Amino acid sequence: MQPSLVVVYFGGNDSIAPHPSGLGPHVPLEEYMDNMRKIGEHLKSLSDKTRVIFLSCPPLNEELLKKSTSTALSEIVRTNETCRLYSEACISVSKEMGIKVIDLWNAMQKREDWATACFT
């Protein structure tokens, strides 16, 4: 039996800037897009009845993130701009593959208080 619905969310950690050590969760944008294609192809091959939805990378409040991040993780760089790029890449791959997508980056920012609503 195959799943009737699969929701895929990648991009939040992938969009973190590369760590100087070469370690960490960063995935280069082109590799991220290739990975999303492979995931989408695999899920679509499971069954004609399996529905797939991709979630794009959400926005973030950089200032509040910096305040809540441990100094031990100070070399980890995450910006709203990189989140936007990964969100757009996810949307692009989704359209290319005919997969439904929820654009979290734009949807969340429709609220006037989006930058603080998620952090309070």
Tab-separated table of C-alpha atoms in Angstrom:
chain	number	residue	atom	x	y	z
A	1	MET	CA	0.000	0.000	0.000
A	2	GLN	CA	1.369	3.428	-0.974
A	3	PRO	CA	0.771	6.700	0.855
A	4	SER	CA	-2.099	8.818	-0.442
A	5	LEU	CA	-0.336	12.092	0.453
A	6	VAL	CA	3.302	13.045	0.978
A	7	VAL	CA	4.318	16.529	2.135
A	8	VAL	CA	7.957	17.417	1.454
A	9	TYR	CA	9.720	20.229	3.287
A	10	PHE	CA	13.399	20.867	2.684
A	11	GLY	CA	15.197	24.188	2.339
A	12	GLY	CA	15.219	25.800	5.776
A	13	ASN	CA	18.479	24.208	6.854
A	14	ASP	CA	19.791	23.757	3.325
A	15	SER	CA	19.703	27.543	2.842
A	16	ILE	CA	22.161	28.199	5.670
A	17	ALA	CA	25.396	29.702	4.300
A	18	PRO	CA	28.314	27.278	3.969
A	19	HIS	CA	30.286	26.809	7.182
A	20	PRO	CA	34.024	27.647	6.891
A	21	SER	CA	34.850	24.066	7.932
A	22	GLY	CA	32.861	22.646	5.025
A	23	LEU	CA	30.613	20.891	7.522
A	24	GLY	CA	27.045	21.742	8.380
A	25	PRO	CA	23.608	21.527	6.794
A	26	HIS	CA	24.227	23.849	3.815
A	27	VAL	CA	23.330	22.402	0.418
A	28	PRO	CA	24.289	24.439	-2.675
A	29	LEU	CA	21.231	25.766	-4.514
A	30	GLU	CA	21.694	23.685	-7.688
A	31	GLU	CA	22.224	20.526	-5.636
A	32	TYR	CA	19.124	21.364	-3.583
A	33	MET	CA	17.112	21.676	-6.801
A	34	ASP	CA	18.487	18.372	-8.136
A	35	ASN	CA	17.668	16.671	-4.830
A	36	MET	CA	14.111	18.020	-4.910
A	37	ARG	CA	13.700	16.694	-8.468
A	38	LYS	CA	14.911	13.240	-7.396
A	39	ILE	CA	12.588	13.237	-4.388
A	40	GLY	CA	9.667	14.384	-6.532
A	41	GLU	CA	10.366	11.759	-9.223
A	42	HIS	CA	10.571	8.994	-6.647
A	43	LEU	CA	7.363	10.009	-4.893
A	44	LYS	CA	5.457	10.400	-8.152
A	45	SER	CA	6.582	6.893	-9.163
A	46	LEU	CA	5.034	5.286	-6.069
A	47	SER	CA	1.479	5.317	-7.369
A	48	ASP	CA	-0.817	7.268	-9.639
A	49	LYS	CA	-2.894	7.955	-6.535
A	50	THR	CA	-0.066	9.343	-4.369
A	51	ARG	CA	-0.412	13.118	-4.095
A	52	VAL	CA	2.736	15.146	-3.436
A	53	ILE	CA	2.959	18.660	-2.012
A	54	PHE	CA	6.197	20.599	-1.611
A	55	LEU	CA	6.495	23.318	1.047
A	56	SER	CA	8.842	26.159	0.164
A	57	CYS	CA	11.353	27.630	2.582
A	58	PRO	CA	9.695	30.085	5.005
A	59	PRO	CA	10.969	33.587	5.780
A	60	LEU	CA	12.803	34.362	8.990
A	61	ASN	CA	13.403	37.276	11.282
A	62	GLU	CA	17.188	37.600	11.179
A	63	GLU	CA	17.405	39.926	14.186
A	64	LEU	CA	15.400	37.651	16.462
A	65	LEU	CA	17.261	34.597	15.200
A	66	LYS	CA	20.604	36.182	16.109
A	67	LYS	CA	19.317	36.994	19.603
A	68	SER	CA	18.183	33.425	20.183
A	69	THR	CA	21.220	31.651	18.675
A	70	SER	CA	23.963	30.341	20.915
A	71	THR	CA	27.360	32.005	20.536
A	72	ALA	CA	28.705	28.493	19.930
A	73	LEU	CA	26.787	28.589	16.658
A	74	SER	CA	27.875	32.114	15.719
A	75	GLU	CA	29.458	30.923	12.475
A	76	ILE	CA	26.115	29.667	11.190
A	77	VAL	CA	24.704	32.284	8.842
A	78	ARG	CA	21.054	32.207	7.872
A	79	THR	CA	19.437	35.122	6.058
A	80	ASN	CA	15.992	35.932	4.791
A	81	GLU	CA	17.504	36.509	1.348
A	82	THR	CA	18.846	32.959	1.103
A	83	CYS	CA	15.506	31.651	2.347
A	84	ARG	CA	13.857	33.550	-0.528
A	85	LEU	CA	16.241	32.012	-3.064
A	86	TYR	CA	15.577	28.474	-1.842
A	87	SER	CA	11.844	29.156	-1.729
A	88	GLU	CA	11.887	30.332	-5.340
A	89	ALA	CA	13.941	27.285	-6.327
A	90	CYS	CA	11.418	24.955	-4.677
A	91	ILE	CA	8.537	26.679	-6.472
A	92	SER	CA	10.397	26.463	-9.785
A	93	VAL	CA	11.067	22.728	-9.412
A	94	SER	CA	7.460	22.140	-8.354
A	95	LYS	CA	6.108	23.898	-11.442
A	96	GLU	CA	8.595	22.106	-13.683
A	97	MET	CA	7.459	18.729	-12.306
A	98	GLY	CA	3.735	19.432	-12.009
A	99	ILE	CA	3.842	19.064	-8.221
A	100	LYS	CA	1.642	21.190	-5.973
A	101	VAL	CA	3.535	23.689	-3.827
A	102	ILE	CA	2.701	25.881	-0.855
A	103	ASP	CA	4.701	29.105	-1.023
A	104	LEU	CA	5.462	29.597	2.674
A	105	TRP	CA	7.914	32.450	2.049
A	106	ASN	CA	5.261	34.732	0.562
A	107	ALA	CA	2.232	33.362	2.423
A	108	MET	CA	3.696	34.022	5.859
A	109	GLN	CA	4.735	37.561	4.962
A	110	LYS	CA	1.143	38.532	4.158
A	111	ARG	CA	0.662	39.116	7.881
A	112	GLU	CA	1.806	42.570	8.994
A	113	ASP	CA	3.369	41.050	12.109
A	114	TRP	CA	4.919	38.052	10.332
A	115	ALA	CA	8.432	38.836	11.595
A	116	THR	CA	7.445	38.513	15.246
A	117	ALA	CA	4.335	36.322	15.198
A	118	CYS	CA	6.352	33.130	14.821
A	119	PHE	CA	8.912	34.002	17.477
A	120	THR	CA	6.736	35.127	20.384
